[in-house]
Coordinates of C-alpha atoms in Angstrom, one line a residue:
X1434 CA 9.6 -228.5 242.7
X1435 CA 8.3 -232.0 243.5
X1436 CA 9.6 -235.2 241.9
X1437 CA 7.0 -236.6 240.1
X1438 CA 8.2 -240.4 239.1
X1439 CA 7.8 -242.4 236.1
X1440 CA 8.3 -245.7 237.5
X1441 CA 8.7 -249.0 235.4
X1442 CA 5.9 -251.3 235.4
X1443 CA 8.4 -254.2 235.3
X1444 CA 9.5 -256.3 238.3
X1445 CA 13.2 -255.1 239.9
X1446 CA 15.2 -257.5 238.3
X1447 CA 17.3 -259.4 241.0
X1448 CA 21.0 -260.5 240.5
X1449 CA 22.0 -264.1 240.8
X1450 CA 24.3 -264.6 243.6
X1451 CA 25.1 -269.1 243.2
X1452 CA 26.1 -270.1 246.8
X1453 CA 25.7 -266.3 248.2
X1454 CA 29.5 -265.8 247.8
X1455 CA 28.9 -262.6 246.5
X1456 CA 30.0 -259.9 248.6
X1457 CA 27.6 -256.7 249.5
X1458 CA 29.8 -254.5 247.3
X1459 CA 29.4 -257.1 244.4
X1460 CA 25.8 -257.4 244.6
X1461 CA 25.2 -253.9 244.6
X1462 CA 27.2 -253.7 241.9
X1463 CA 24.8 -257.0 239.7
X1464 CA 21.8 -255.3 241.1
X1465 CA 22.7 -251.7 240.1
X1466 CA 23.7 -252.8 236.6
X1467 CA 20.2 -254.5 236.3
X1468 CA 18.2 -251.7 237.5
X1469 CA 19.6 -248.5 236.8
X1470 CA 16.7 -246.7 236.6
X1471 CA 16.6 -246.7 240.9
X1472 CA 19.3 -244.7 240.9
X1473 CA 17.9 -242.1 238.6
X1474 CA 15.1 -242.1 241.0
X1475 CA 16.7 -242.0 243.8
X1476 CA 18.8 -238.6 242.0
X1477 CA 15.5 -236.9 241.2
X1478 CA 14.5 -237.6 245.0
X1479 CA 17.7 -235.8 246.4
X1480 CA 17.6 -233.2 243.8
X1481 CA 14.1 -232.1 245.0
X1482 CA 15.0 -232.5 248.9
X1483 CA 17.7 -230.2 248.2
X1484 CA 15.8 -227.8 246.0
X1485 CA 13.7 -227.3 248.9
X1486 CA 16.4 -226.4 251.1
X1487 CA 16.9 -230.1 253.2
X1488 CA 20.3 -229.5 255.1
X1489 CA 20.5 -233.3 256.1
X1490 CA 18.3 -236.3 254.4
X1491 CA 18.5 -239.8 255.0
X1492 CA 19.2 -242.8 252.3
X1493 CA 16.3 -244.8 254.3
X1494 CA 13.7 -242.0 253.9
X1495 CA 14.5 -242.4 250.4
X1496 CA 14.1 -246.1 250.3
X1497 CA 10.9 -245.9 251.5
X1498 CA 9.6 -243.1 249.8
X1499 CA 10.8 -244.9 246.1
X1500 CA 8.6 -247.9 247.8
X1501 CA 6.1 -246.7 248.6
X1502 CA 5.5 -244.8 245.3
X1503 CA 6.6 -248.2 243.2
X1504 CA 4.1 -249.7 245.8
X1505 CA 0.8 -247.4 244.6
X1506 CA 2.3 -247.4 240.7
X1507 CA 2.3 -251.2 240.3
X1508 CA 0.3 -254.4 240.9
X1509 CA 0.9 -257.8 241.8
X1510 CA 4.3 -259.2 243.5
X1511 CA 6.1 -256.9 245.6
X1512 CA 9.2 -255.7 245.1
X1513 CA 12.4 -255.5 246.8
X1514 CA 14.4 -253.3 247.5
X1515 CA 17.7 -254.4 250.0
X1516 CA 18.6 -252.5 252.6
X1517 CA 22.1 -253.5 252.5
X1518 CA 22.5 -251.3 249.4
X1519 CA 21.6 -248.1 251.0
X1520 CA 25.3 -246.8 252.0
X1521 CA 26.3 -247.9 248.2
X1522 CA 23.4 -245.8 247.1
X1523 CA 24.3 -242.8 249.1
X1524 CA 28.2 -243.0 248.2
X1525 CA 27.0 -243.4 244.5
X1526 CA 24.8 -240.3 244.8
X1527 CA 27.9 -238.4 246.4
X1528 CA 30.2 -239.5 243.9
X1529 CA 28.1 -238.4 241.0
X1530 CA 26.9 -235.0 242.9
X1531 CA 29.4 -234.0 245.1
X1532 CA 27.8 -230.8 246.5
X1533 CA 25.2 -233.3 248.2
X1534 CA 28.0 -234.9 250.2
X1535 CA 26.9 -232.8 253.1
X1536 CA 23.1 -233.9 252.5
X1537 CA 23.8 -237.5 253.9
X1538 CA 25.8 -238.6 256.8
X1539 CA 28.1 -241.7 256.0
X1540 CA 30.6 -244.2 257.7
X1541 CA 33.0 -246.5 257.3
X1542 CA 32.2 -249.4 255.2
X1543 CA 33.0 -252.3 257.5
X1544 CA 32.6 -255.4 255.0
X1545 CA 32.7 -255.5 251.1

């Protein structure tokens, strides 16, 4: 089954952070809240990879595949999508689908 993606039209809506004292964890958490919709993506990405039998898949693959088809879907100012939120976005897939723990590799979180 392939993912086909009905991505917003809309800009990703980025979090303010006054004075970057936000930590990682805390502008995941702003960004998430204003773009949920990525992570529903992101879901119907892993569900598909794992439909087709993936033993191991990478958050970054992901990244870029959500990218590039927001990339071809839109028009105008790119979009951005940080990189420091892949392992949040990995652990939030785990935590909401547990049998796909062993789908992504993960480490210890080093800063918040």
């Amino acid at each position: 089954m392939t993912v086909q993606l009905e991505l917003p039209i809309a800009a990703i809506r980025q979090p303010e952070n006054p004075g970057g004292k936000l930590t990682i964890q805390e502008r995941f958490e702003a960004f998430h809240k204003l773009n949920p919709w990525i992570l529903r993506h992101l879901e119907g990405l892993t569900a598909d990879c794992a439909e087709r039998g993936l033993k191991r898949i990478g958050i970054g693959m992901l990244f870029e595949v959500l990218r590039w088809q927001y990339g071809i879907a839109t028009h105008g100012e790119p979009w951005k999508l940080n990189n420091d939120f892949r392992s949040r976005y990995a652990r939030r897939l785990i935590e909401l689908h547990p049998e796909w723990s062993p789908l992504f590799e993960t480490r210890k979180i080093h800063t918040a």
